[in-house]
Tab-separated table of C-alpha atoms in Angstrom:
chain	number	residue	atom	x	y	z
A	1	UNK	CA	-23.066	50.192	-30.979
A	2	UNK	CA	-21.966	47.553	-33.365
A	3	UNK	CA	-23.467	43.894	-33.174
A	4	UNK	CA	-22.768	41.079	-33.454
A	5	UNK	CA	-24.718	38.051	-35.235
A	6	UNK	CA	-24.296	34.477	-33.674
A	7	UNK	CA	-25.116	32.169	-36.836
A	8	UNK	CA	-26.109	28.363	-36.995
A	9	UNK	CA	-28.609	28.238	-33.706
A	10	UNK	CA	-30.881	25.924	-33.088
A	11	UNK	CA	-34.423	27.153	-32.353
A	12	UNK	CA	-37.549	25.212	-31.308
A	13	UNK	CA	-39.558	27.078	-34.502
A	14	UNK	CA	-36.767	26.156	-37.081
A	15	UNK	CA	-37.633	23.290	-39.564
A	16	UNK	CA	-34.049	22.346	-39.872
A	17	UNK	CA	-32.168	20.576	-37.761
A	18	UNK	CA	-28.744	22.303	-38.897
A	19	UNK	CA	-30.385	25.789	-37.620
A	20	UNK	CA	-29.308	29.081	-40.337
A	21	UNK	CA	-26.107	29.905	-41.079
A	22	UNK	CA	-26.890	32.750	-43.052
A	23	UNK	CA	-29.913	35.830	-42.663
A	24	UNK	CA	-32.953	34.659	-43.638
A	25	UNK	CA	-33.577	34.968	-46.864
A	26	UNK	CA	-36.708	37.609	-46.899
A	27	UNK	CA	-34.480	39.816	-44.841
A	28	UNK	CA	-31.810	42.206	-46.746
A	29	UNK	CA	-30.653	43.442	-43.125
A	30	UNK	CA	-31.341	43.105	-39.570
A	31	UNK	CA	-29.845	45.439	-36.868
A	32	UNK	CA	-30.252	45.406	-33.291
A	33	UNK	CA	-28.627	48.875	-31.740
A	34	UNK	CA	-28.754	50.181	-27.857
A	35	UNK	CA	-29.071	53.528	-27.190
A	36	UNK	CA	-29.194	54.935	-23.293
A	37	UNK	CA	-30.837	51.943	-21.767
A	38	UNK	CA	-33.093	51.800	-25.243
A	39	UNK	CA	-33.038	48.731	-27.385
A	40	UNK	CA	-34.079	49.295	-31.332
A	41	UNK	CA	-35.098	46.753	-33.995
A	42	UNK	CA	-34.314	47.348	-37.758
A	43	UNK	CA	-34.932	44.794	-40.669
A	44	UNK	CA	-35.675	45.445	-43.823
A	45	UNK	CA	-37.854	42.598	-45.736
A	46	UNK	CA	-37.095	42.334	-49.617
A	47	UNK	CA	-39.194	43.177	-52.594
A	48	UNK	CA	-41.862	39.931	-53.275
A	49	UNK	CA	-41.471	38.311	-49.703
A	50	UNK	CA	-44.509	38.570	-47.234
A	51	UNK	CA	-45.661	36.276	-43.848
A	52	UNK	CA	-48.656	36.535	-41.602
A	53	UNK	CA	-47.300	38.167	-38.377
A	54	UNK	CA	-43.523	39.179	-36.892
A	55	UNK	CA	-42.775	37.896	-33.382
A	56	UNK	CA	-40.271	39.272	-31.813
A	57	UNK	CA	-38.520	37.030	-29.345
A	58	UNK	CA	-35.338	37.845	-26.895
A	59	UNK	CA	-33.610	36.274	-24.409
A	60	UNK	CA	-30.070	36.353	-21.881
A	61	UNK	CA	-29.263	32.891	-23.478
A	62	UNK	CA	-29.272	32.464	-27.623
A	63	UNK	CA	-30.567	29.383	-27.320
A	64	UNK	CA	-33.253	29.980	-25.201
A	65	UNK	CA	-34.933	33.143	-26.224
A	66	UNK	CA	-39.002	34.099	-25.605
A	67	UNK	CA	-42.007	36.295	-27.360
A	68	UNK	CA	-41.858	40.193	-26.182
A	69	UNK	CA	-43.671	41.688	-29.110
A	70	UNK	CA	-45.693	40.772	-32.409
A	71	UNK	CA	-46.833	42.475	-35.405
A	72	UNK	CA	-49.995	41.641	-36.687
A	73	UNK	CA	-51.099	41.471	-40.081
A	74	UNK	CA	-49.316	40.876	-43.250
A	75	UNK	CA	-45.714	41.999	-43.197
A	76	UNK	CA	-43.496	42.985	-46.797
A	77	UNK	CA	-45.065	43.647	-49.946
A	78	UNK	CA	-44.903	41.654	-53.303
A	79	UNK	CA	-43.729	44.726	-54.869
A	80	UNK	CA	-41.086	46.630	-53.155
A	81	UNK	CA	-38.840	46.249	-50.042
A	82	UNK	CA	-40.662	47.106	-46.549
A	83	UNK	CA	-38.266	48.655	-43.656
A	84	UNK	CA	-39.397	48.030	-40.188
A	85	UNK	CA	-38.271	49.176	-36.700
A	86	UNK	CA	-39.951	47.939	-33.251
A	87	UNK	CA	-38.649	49.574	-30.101
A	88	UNK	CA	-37.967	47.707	-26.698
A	89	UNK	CA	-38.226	49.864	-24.233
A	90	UNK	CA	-37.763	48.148	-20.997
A	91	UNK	CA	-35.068	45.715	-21.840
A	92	UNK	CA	-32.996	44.214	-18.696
A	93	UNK	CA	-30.168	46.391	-16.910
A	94	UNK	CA	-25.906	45.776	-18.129
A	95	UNK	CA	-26.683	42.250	-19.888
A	96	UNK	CA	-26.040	41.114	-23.268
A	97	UNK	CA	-29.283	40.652	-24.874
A	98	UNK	CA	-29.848	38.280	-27.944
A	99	UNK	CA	-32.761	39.242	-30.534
A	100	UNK	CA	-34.832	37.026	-32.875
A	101	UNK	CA	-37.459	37.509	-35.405
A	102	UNK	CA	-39.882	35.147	-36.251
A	103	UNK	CA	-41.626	35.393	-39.761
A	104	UNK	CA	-44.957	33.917	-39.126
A	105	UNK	CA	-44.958	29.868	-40.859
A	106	UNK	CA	-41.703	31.622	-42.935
A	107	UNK	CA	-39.170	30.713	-39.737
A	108	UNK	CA	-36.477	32.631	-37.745
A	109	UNK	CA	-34.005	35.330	-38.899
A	110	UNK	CA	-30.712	35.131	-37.461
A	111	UNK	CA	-29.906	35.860	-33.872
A	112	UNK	CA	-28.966	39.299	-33.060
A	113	UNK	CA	-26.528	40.238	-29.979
A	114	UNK	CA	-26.322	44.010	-28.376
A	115	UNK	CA	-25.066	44.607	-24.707
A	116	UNK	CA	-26.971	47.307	-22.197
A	117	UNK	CA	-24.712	49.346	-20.747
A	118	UNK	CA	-26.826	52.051	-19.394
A	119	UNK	CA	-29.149	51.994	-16.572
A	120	UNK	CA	-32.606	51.655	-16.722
A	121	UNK	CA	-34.634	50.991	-13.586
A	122	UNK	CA	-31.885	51.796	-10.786
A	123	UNK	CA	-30.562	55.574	-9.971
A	124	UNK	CA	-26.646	54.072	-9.480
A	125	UNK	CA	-24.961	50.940	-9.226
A	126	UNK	CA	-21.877	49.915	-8.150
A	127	UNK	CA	-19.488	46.934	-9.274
A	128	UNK	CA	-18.666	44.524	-8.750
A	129	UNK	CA	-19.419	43.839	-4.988
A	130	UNK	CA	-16.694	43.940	-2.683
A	131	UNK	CA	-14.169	45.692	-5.177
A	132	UNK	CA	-10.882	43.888	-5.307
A	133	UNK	CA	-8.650	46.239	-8.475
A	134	UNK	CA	-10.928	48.229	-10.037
A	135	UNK	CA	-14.450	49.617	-8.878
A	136	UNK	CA	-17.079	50.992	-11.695
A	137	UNK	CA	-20.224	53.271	-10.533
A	138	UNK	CA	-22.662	53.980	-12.879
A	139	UNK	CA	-25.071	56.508	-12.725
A	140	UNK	CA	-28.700	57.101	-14.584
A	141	UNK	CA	-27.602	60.225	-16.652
A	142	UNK	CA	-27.387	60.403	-21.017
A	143	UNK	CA	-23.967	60.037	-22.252
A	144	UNK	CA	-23.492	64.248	-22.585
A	145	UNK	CA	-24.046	65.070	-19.116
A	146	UNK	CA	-20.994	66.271	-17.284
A	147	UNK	CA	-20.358	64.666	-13.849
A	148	UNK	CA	-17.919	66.038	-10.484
A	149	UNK	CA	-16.854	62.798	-8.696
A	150	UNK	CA	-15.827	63.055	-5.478
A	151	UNK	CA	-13.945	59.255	-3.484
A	152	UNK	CA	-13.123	59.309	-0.067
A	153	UNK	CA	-11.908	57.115	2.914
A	154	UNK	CA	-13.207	56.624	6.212
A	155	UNK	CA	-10.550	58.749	7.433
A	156	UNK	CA	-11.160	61.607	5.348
A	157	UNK	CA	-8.556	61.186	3.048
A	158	UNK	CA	-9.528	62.064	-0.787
A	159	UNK	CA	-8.662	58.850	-3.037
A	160	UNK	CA	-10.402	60.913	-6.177
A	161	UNK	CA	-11.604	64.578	-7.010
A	162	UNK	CA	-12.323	64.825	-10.769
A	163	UNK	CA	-14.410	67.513	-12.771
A	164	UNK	CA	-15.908	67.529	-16.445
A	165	UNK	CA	-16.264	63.982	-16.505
A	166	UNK	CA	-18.955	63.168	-19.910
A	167	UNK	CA	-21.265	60.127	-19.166
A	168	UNK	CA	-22.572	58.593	-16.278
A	169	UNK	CA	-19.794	55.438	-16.619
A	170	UNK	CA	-16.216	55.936	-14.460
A	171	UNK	CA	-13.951	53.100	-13.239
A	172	UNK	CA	-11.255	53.473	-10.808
A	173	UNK	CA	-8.052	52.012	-10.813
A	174	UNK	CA	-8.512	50.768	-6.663
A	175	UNK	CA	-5.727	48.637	-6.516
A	176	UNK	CA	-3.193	50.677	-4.549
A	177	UNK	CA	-5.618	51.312	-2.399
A	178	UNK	CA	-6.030	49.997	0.975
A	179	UNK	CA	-8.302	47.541	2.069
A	180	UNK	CA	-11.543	49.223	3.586
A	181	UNK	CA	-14.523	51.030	3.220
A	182	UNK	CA	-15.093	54.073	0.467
A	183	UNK	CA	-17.638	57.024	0.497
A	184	UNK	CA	-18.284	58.722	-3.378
A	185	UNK	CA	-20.229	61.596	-4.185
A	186	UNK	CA	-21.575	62.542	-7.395
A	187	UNK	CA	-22.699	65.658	-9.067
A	188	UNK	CA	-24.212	66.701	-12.148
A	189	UNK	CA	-26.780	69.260	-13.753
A	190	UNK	CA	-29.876	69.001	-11.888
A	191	UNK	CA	-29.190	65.973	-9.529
A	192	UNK	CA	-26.457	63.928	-7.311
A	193	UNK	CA	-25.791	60.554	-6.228
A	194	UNK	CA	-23.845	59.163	-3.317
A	195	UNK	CA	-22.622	55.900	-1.765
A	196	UNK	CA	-20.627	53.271	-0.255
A	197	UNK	CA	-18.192	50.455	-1.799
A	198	UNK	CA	-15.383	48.335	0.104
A	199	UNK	CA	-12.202	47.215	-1.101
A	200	UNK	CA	-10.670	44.004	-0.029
A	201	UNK	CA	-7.243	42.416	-1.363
């Protein structure tokens, strides 16, 4: 997944009031990249720049971000560039996430933006909650998993009977559909997942 930097913060460790517009200048990249509910770190500090420590800091809000992780020690070498990668493992559930580095006394890299959009604590989840136009279930499976989903009404009628769908993400178009409530069923290799969601109008 792509991201996105958000320039020009301010942050309570920066020196200058005007924040950085620009990646700090011991870093020749920083990358921030979500992969099934797993959030990786990748900078890359240039040849002849060092500081005492890397905190990592992240936050819902850019502007108001807090320490998960720290390297210890010295980090970069005086002679040749140093690429780095710090995992976070447990990051929140379908939120965008902003990342920060801080280079010990050196100051903050720019801020890094990547959005979650797999599950990581819950089995399923349904949204939003009621369903007005469009309903999306999620379920806790890796993107090459094949799923049967199976929507029905109260009365038995089937709204939705699909096969070989890849990834545990499907919305559904609900906006012909009549007010009331909805039964799904799920099924995939190894496990299954079923549940409830209303529509109103």
């Amino acid at each position: 997944m792509m991201c996105k930097r958000i320039p020009g913060l301010l942050f309570a460790f920066c020196i200058h009031a005007a924040g950085l517009a620009q990646e700090h200048p011991f870093l020749s990249g920083f990358e921030v990249t979500e992969q099934e509910g797993v959030v990786q770190l990748d900078w890359t500090m240039v040849a002849g720049s060092t500081c005492e420590g890397i905190d990592i800091l992240r936050g819902t809000d850019p502007e108001q971000l807090t320490g998960i992780g720290h390297i210890a020690g010295v980090c970069g070498d005086i002679a040749q560039p140093v690429s780095y990668t710090w995992t976070d493992a447990d990051p929140p559930e379908l939120v965008t996430l902003y990342y920060r580095l801080i280079l010990g006394l050196n100051g903050p890299s720019s801020v890094q933006q990547v959005e979650v959009t797999h599950l990581v604590q819950s089995q399923q989840l349904v949204l939003p909650v009621p369903v007005a136009d469009r309903v999306t279930l999620l379920f806790r499976i890796d993107d090459r998993t094949m799923l049967r989903l199976l929507v029905i009404s109260m009365s038995g009628a089937i709204m939705l009977d699909q096969e070989d769908l890849l990834g545990g993400r499907r919305t559904i178009d609900t906006s012909d559909w009549s007010a009331g409530t909805y039964a799904f069923r799920a099924s995939w290799t190894g496990g299954a997942g079923n549940g409830r969601f209303v529509v109103v109008h």
